[in-house]
Coordinates of C-alpha atoms and ligand atoms in Angstrom, one line a residue:
X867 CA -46.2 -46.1 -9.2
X868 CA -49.1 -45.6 -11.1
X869 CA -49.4 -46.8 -15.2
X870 CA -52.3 -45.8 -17.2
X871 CA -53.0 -46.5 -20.6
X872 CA -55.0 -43.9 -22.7
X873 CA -56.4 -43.8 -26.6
X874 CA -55.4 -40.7 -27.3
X875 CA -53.6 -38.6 -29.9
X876 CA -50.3 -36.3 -30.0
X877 CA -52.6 -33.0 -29.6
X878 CA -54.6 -34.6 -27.1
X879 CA -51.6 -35.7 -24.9
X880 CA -50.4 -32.6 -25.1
X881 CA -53.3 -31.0 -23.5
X882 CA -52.3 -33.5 -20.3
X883 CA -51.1 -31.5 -17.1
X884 CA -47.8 -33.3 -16.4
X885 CA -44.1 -32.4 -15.3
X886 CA -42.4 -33.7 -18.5
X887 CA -44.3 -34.9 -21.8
X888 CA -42.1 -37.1 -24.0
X889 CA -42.8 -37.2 -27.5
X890 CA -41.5 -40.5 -29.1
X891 CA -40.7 -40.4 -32.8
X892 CA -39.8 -43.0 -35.0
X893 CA -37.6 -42.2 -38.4
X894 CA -41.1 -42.8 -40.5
X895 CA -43.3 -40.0 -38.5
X896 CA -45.6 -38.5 -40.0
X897 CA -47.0 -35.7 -38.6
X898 CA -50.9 -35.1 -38.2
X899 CA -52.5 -32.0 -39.4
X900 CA -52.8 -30.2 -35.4
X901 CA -50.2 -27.1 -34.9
X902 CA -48.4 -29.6 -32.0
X903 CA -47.6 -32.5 -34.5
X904 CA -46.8 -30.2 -36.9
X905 CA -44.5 -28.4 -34.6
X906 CA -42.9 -31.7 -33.8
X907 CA -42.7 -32.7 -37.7
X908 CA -40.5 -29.2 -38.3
X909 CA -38.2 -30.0 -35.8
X910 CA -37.2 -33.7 -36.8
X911 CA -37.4 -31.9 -40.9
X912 CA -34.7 -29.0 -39.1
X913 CA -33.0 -31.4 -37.7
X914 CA -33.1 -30.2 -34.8
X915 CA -35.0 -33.2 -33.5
X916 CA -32.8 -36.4 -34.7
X917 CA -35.1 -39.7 -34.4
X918 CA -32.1 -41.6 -34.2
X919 CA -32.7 -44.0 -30.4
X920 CA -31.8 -42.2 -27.8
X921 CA -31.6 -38.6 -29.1
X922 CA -33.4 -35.8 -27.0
X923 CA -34.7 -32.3 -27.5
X924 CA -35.5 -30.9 -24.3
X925 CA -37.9 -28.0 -24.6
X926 CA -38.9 -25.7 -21.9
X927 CA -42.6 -25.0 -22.1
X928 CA -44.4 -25.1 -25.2
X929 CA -47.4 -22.8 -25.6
X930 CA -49.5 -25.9 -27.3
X931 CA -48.8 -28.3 -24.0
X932 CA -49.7 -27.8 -20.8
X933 CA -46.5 -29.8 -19.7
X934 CA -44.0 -28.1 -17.7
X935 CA -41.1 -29.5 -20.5
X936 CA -41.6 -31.5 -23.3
X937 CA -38.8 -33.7 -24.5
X938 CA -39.2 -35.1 -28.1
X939 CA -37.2 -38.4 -28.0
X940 CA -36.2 -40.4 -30.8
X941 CA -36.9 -43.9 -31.2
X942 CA -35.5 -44.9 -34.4
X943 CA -37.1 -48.0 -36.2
X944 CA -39.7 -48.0 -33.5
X945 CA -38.6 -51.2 -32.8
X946 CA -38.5 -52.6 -28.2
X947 CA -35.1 -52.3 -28.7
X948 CA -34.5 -48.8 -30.0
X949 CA -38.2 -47.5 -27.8
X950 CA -36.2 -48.8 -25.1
X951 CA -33.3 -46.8 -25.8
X952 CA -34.4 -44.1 -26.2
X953 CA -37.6 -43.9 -23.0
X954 CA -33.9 -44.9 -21.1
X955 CA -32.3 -42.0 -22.0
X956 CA -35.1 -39.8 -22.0
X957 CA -35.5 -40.8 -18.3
X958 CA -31.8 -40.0 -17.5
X959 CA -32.4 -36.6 -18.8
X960 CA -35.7 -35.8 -17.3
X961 CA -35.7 -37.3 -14.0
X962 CA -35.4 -35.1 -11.1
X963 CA -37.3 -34.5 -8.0
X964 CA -39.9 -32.7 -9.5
X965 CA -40.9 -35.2 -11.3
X966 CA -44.1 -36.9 -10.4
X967 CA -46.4 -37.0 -13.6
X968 CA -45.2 -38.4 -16.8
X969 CA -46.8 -38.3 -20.1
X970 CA -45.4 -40.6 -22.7
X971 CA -46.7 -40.1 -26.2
X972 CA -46.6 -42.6 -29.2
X973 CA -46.3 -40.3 -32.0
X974 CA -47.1 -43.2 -34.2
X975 CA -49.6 -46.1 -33.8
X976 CA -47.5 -48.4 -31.0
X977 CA -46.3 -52.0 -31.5
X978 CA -47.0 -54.2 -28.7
X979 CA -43.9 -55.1 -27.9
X980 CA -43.4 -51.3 -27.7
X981 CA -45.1 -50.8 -24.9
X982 CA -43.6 -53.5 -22.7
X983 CA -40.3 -51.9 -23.4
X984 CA -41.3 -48.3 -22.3
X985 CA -43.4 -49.0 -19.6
X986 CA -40.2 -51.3 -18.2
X987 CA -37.6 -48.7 -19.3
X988 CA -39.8 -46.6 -17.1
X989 CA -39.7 -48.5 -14.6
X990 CA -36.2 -49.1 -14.1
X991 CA -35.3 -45.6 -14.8
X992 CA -37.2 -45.1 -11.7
X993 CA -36.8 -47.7 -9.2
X994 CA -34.7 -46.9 -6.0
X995 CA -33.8 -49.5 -3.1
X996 CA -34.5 -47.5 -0.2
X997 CA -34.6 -50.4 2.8
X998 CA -31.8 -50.3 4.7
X999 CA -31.3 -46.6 4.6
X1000 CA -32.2 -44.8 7.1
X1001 CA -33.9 -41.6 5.9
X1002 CA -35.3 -43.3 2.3
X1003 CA -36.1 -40.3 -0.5
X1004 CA -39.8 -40.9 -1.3
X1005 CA -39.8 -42.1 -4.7
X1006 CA -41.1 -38.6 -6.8
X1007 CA -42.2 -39.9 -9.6
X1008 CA -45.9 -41.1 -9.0
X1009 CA -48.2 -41.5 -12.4
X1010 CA -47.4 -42.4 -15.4
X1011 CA -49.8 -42.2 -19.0
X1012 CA -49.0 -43.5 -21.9
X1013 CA -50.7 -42.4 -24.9
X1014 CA -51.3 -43.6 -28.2
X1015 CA -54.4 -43.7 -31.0
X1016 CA -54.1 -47.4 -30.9
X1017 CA -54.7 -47.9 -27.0
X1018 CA -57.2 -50.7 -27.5
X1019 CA -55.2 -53.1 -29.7
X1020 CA -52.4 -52.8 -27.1
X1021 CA -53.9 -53.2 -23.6
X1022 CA -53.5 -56.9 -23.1
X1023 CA -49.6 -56.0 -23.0
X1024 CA -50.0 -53.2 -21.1
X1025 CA -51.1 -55.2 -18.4
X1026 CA -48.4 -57.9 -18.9
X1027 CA -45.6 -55.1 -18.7
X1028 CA -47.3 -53.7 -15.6
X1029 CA -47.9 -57.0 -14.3
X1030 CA -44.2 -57.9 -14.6
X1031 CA -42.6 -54.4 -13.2
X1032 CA -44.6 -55.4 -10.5
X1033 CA -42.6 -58.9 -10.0
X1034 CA -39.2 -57.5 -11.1
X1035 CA -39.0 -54.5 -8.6
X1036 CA -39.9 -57.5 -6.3
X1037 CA -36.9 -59.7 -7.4
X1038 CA -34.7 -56.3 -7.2
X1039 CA -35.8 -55.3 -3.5
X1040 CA -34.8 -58.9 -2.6
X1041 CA -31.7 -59.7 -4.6
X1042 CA -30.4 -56.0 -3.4
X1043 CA -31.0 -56.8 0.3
X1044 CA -28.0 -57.5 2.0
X1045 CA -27.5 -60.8 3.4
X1046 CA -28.5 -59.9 7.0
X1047 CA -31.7 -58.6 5.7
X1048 CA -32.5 -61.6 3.5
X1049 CA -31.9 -64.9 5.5
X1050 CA -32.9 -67.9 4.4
X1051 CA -36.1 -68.0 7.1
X1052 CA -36.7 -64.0 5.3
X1053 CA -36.9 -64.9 1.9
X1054 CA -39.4 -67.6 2.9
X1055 CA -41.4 -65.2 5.1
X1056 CA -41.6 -62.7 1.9
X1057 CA -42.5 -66.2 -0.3
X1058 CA -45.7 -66.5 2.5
X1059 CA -46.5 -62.6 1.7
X1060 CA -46.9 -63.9 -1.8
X1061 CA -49.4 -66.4 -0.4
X1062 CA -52.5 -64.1 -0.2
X1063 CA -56.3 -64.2 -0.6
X1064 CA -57.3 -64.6 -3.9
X1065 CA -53.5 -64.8 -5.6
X1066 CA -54.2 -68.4 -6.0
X1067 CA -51.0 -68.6 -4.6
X1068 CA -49.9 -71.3 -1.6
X1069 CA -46.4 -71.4 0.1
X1070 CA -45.1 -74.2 2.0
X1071 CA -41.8 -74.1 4.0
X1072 CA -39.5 -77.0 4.7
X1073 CA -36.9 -77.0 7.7
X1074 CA -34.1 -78.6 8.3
X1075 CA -35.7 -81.8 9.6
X1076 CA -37.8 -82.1 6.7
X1077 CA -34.7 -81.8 4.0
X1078 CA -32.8 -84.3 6.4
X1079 CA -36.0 -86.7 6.1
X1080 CA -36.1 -86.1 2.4
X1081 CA -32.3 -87.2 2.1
X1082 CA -31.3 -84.1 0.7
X1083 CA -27.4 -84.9 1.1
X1084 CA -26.2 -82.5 -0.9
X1085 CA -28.4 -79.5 -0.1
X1086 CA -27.7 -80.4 3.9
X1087 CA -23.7 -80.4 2.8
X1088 CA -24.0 -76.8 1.7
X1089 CA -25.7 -75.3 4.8
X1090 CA -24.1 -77.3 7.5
X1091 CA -21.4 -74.6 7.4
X1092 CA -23.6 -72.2 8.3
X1093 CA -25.3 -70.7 11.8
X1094 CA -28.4 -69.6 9.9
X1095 CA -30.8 -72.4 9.4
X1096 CA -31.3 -73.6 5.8
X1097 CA -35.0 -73.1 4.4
X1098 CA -36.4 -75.0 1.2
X1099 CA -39.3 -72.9 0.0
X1100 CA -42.4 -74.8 -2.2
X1101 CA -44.7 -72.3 -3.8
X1102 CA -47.9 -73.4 -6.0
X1103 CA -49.8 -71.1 -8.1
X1104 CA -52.7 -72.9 -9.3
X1105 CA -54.8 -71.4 -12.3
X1106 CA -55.8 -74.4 -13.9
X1107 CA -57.6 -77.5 -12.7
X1108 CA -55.8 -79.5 -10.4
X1109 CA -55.3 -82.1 -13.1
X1110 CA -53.4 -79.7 -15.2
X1111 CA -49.3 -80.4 -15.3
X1112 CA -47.4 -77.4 -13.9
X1113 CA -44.5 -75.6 -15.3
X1114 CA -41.2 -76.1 -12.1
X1115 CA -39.5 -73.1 -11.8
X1116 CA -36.5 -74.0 -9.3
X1117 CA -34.3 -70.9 -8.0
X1118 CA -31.1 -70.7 -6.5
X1119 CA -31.2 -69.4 -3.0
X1120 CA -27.5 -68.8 -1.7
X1121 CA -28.5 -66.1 0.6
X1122 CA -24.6 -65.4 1.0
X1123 CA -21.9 -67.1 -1.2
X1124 CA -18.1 -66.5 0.7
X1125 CA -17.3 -70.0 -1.3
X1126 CA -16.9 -71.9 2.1
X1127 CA -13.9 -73.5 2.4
X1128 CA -12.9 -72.9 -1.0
X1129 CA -13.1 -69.5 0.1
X1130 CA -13.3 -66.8 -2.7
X1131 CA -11.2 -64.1 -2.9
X1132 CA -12.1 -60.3 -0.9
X1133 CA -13.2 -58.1 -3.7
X1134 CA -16.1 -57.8 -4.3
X1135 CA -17.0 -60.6 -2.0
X1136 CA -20.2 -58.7 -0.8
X1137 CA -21.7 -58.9 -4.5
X1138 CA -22.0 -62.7 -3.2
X1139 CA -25.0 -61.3 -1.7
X1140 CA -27.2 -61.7 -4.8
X1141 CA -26.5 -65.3 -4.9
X1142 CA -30.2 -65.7 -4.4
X1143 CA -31.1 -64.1 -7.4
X1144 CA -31.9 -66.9 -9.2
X1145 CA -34.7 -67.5 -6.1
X1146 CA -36.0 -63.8 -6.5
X1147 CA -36.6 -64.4 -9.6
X1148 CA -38.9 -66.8 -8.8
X1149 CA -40.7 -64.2 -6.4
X1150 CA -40.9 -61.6 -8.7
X1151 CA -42.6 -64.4 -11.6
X1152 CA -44.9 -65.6 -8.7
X1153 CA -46.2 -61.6 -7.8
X1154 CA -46.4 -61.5 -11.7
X1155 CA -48.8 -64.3 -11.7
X1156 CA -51.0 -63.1 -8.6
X1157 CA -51.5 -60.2 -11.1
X1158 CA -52.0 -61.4 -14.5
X1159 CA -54.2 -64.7 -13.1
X1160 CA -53.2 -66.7 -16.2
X1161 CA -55.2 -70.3 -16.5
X1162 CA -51.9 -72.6 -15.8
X1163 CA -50.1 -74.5 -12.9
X1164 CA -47.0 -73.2 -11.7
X1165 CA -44.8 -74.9 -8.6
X1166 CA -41.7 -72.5 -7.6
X1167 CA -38.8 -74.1 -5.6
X1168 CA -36.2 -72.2 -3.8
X1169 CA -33.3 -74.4 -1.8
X1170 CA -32.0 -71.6 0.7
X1171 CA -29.0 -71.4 2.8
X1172 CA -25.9 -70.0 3.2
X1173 CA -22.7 -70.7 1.8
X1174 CA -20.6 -70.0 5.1
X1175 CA -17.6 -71.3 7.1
X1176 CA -17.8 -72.6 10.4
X1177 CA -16.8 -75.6 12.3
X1178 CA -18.8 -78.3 11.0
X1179 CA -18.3 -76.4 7.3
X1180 CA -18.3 -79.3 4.3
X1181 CA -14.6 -79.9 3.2
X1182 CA -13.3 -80.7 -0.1
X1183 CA -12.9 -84.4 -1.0
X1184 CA -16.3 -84.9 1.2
X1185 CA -18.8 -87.4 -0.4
X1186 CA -22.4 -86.7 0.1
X1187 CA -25.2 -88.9 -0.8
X1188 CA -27.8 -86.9 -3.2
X1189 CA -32.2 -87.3 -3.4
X1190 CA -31.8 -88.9 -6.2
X1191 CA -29.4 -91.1 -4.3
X1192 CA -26.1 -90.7 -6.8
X1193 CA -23.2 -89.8 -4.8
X1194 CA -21.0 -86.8 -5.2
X1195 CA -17.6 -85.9 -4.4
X1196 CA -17.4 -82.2 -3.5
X1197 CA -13.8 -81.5 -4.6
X1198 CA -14.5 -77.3 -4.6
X1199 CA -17.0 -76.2 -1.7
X1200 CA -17.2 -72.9 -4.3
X1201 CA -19.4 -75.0 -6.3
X1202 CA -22.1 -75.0 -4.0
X1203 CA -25.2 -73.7 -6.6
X1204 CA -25.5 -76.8 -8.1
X1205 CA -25.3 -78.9 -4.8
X1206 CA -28.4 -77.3 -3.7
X1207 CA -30.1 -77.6 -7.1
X1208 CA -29.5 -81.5 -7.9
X1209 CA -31.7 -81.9 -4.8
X1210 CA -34.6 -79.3 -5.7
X1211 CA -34.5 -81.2 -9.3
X1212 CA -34.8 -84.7 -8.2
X1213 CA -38.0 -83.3 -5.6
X1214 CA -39.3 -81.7 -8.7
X1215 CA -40.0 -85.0 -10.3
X1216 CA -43.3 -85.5 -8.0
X1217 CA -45.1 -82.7 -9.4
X1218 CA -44.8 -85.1 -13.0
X1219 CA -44.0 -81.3 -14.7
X1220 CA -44.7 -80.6 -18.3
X1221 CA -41.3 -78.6 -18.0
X1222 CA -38.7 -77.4 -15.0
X1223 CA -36.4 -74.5 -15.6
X1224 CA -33.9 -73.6 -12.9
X1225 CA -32.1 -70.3 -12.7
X1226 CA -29.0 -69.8 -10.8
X1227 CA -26.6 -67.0 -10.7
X1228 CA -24.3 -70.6 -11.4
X1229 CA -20.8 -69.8 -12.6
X1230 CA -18.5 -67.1 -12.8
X1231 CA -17.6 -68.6 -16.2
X1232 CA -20.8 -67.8 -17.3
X1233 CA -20.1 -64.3 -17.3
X1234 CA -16.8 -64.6 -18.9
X1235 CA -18.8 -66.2 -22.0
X1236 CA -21.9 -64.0 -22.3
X1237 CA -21.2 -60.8 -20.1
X1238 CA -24.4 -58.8 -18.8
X1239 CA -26.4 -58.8 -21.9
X1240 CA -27.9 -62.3 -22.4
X1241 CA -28.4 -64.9 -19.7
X1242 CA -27.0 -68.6 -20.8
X1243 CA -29.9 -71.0 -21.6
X1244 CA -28.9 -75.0 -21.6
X1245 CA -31.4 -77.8 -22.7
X1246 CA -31.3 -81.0 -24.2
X1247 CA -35.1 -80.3 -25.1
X1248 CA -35.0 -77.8 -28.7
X1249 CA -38.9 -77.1 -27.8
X1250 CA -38.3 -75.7 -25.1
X1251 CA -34.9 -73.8 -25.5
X1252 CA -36.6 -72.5 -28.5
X1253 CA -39.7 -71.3 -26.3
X1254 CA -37.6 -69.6 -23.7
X1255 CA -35.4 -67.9 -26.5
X1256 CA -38.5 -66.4 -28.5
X1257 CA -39.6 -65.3 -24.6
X1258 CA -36.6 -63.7 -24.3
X1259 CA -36.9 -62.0 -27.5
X1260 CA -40.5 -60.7 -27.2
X1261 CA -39.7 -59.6 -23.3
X1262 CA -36.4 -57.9 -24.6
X1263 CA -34.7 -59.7 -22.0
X1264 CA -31.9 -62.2 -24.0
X1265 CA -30.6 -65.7 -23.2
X1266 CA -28.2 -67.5 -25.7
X1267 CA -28.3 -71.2 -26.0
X1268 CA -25.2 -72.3 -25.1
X1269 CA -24.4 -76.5 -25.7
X1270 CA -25.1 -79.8 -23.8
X1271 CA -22.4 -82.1 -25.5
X1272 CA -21.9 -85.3 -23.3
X1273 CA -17.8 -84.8 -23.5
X1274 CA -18.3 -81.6 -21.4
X1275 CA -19.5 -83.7 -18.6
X1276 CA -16.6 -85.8 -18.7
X1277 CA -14.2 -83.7 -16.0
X1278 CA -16.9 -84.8 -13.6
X1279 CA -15.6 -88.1 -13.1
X1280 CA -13.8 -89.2 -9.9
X1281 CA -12.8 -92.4 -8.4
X1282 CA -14.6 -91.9 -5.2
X1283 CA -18.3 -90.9 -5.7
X1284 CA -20.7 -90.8 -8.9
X1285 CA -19.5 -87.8 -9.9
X1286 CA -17.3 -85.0 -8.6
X1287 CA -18.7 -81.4 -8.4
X1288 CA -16.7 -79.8 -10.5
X1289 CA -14.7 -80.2 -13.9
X1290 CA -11.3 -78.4 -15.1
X1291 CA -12.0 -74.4 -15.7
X1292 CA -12.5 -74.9 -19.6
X1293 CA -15.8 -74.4 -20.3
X1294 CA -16.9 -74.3 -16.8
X1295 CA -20.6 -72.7 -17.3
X1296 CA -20.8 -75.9 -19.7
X1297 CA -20.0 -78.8 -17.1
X1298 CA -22.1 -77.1 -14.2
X1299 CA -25.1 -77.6 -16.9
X1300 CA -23.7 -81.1 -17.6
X1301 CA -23.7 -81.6 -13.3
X1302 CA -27.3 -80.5 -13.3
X1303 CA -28.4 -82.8 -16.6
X1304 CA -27.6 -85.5 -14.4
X1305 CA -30.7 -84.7 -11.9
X1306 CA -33.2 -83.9 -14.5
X1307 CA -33.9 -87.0 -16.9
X1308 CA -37.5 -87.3 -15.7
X1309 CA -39.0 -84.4 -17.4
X1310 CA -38.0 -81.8 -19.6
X1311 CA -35.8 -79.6 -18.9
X1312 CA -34.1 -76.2 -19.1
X1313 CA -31.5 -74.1 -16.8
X1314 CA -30.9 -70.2 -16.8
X1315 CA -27.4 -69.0 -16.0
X1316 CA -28.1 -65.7 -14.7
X1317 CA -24.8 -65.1 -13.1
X1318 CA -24.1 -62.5 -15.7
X1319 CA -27.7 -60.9 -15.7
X1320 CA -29.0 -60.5 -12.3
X1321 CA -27.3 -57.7 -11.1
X1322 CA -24.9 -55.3 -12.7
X1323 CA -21.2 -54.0 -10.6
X1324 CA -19.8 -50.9 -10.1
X1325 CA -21.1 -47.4 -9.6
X1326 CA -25.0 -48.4 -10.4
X1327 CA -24.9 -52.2 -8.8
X1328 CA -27.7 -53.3 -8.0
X1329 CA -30.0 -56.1 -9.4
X1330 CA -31.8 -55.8 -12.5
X1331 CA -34.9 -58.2 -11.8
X1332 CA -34.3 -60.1 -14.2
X1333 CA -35.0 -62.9 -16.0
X1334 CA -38.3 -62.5 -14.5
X1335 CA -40.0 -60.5 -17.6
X1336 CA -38.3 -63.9 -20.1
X1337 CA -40.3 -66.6 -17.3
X1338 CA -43.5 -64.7 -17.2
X1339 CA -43.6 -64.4 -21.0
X1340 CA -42.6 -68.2 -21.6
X1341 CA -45.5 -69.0 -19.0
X1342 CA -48.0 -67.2 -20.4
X1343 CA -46.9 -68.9 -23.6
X1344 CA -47.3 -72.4 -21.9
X1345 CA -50.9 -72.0 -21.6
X1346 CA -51.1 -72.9 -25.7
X1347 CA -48.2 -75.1 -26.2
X1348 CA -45.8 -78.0 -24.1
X1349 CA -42.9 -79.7 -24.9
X1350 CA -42.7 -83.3 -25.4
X1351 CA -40.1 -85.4 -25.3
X1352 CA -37.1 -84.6 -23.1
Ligands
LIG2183 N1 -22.2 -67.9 -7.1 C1 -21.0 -68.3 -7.8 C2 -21.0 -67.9 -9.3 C3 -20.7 -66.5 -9.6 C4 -19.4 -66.0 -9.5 C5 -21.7 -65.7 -10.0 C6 -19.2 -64.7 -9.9 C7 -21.5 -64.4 -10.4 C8 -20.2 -63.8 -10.3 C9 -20.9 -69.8 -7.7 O1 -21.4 -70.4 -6.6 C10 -19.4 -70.2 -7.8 O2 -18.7 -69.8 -6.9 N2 -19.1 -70.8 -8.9 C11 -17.7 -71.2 -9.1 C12 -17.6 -72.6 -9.6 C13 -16.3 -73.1 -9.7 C14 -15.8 -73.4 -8.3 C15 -16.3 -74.4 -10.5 C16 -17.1 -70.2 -10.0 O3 -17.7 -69.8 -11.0 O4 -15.9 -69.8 -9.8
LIG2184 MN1 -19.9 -70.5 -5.1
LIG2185 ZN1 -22.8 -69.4 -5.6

């Protein structure tokens, strides 16, 4: 799909050949002197036009627009979160087939966080996961304008939010792929694709042999149950000098999750598919980046394998020797995310990072605490939880800090390894955390618990990309500040 920014006014976008103009108003419009703002004015002063988020007029052909329908949309405060609301459920009423050119108007002077939320509510409204169907519907909607008199104060984040559609319709197409269709040795095939000419981008793939040489125990105890052979994914985007730190982002790559031999229950199982959403993520911020060419280091890990049961499967009360050489007890074979995460953490610590952040679709309790709407954030590091927060904010896509106290660690003990890998269920989206803290005292650190975000159930599952927009805005934001301490 095509974005394209324009300076124009409300009577000029009207005068744009389109199949649906919408006309977003905000509770302070004012309209200008022009018959079409004026027109627009009456309606909201009838009534007939709430601006309340998320209320439509449809019209059908207006003799001042050369759109084939006009929709005048209300935003509200004009704030992301109500422009959001209400593109969204402009988009649900105007989408069709015969939809291919959208105009969206700004009846007011944009903000720029405005426009990152209606280009992405665009976005989404239109994205469709076609791949393994077998006759795919072309995608009908082909250009979209945005228009607004301030078009030159706003173009920087214009290209951000275009930028990061770009990376999270990459994370979706991944995460949604069924586990047959993203493999391991896939997802680090579509990690090469990202390694192009002039992306800055490099990809290197470890095998088997390579983790076994590394003595990564734990990751090695996760995909030893499976047929498919595990791959552990390094990707480098390099926009600095080579002298400058880089950020580690590390994702979690279950490719298929059935629990092993802690096997998890039927329903729903197949949603075990986007256990790798955490390492789409990562993808989708690394496409984001071949875009947006900001002047920072960023390494991306991805430990991938499946989480299967055969023969030579791990078994609970196994103890399995670690990178960073601790020992751990794995008492539920469920609990297999952060096995394969302690070891991409301790292999972070060569790249000396400024900061890691792992994301993991980590714990179902995580979505008993926080739902679908914000992803849980843990650090010991206030900087940094504070800069991923205020990234989440500005890219309208939520985390809530959730705690670190050392007593939630405590149900890791165990009489016959370092630590078990897993706690009581109290709290359990906690004690994973307090698992990881236990890999990651060498730099700061932060981990994403996505398991609540990354894809929604139900009639419209699918994954939702994120929290790629939250990384790429925290990145970009890296360029003018770091975190010291841990
Ligand atoms: N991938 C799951 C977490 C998950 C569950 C995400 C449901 C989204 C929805 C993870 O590997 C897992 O199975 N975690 C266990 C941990 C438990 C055994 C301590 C869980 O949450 O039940
Ligand atoms: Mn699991
Ligand atoms: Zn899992």
């Amino acid at each position: 799909m095509n974005f394209e920014l324009k300076p124009l006014s409300l009577l000029e976008a009207a005068t744009e050949k389109c199949d649906a103009l919408l006309v977003l108003v905000t509770d302070t419009f004012k309209p200008a002197k022009d018959g079409f703002s004026a027109f627009v004015g009456r309606a909201i002063k009838d009534g007939d036009a709430p601006t309340k988020a998320g209320k439509i007029l449809p019209i059908y052909k207006h003799a001042m627009a050369q759109a084939t329908r006009v929709l005048i949309v209300g935003v509200g405060d004009g704030s992301a979160k109500q422009v959001r609301t209400g593109v969204a459920a402009a988009m649900a009423s105007a989408k069709s087939d015969k939809l291919k050119r959208l105009v969206l108007a700004f009846a007011s002077p944009v903000l720029a966080p405005c426009v990152r939320a209606a280009v992405s509510a665009v976005a989404d409204a239109s994205y469709s996961y076609t791949t393994t169907k077998s006759k795919p519907e072309a995608l009908a909607l082909q250009s979209v304008l945005l228009a607004t008199t301030n078009a030159a104060e706003v173009q920087a984040d214009f290209g951000r939010a275009v930028a990061v559609v770009a990376g999270v319709e990459l994370a979706k197409e991944w995460a949604n792929r069924p586990a047959n269709h993203a493999t391991p040795t896939l997802l680090a095939k579509a990690a090469q694709g990202l390694a192009t000419k002039g992306s800055k981008i490099t990809c290197e793939v470890l095998g088997p042999k390579e983790v076994t040489t590394l003595g990564m125990g734990a990751f090695l105890a996760v995909a030893q149950g499976s047929e498919e052979p595990l791959r552990f994914i390094v990707l480098k985007y390099q926009g600095a000098a080579k002298s400058a730190v880089p950020t580690v982002l590390v994702g979690k790559g279950i490719t298929f999750d059935s629990g092993g031999i802690s096997i998890k229950p039927a329903a729903e199982m197949d949603e075990m598919k986007f256990d790798m959403s955490g390492a789409a993520s990562v993808l989708g911020v690394f496409r984001s980046l071949a875009e947006l060419k900001p002047a920072i280091n960023v390494v991306g890990l991805i430990p991938s394998c499946e989480n299967l049961i055969n023969g030579r499967a791990v078994k609970p009360g196994d103890v399995v020797t670690s990178m960073s050489g601790q020992t751990i007890e794995i008492l539920n074979t469920d609990a297999e995310g952060r096995l394969v995460l302690c070891d991409a953490l301790t292999y972070a610590e060569r790249f000396k990072p400024q900061a890691v952040v792992d994301i993991a679709t980590l714990t179902g309790a995580c979505v008993v605490a926080l739902g679908s709407v914000r992803s849980g954030l843990f650090s010991p590091n206030e900087a940094l939880a504070s800069a991923l927060l205020t990234a989440g904010e500005t890219a309208q896509d939520l985390c809530w800090q959730m705690p670190l106290d050392d007593e939630y660690g405590e149900g890791l003990k165990t009489s016959f390894a370092d630590m078990a890998n897993v706690a009581g269920r109290a709290g359990g989206a906690v004690s994973a955390a307090k698992y990881l803290q236990r890999f990651t005292g060498k730099y700061p650190w932060a981990h994403l618990d996505i398991a609540g975000t990354a894809w929604k159930s139900g009639a419209s599952k699918g994954a939702t990309g994120r929290p790629v927009g939250l990384l790429v805005e925290y990145l970009l934001a890296t360029g003018t500040a770091t975190h010291a301490g841990k």
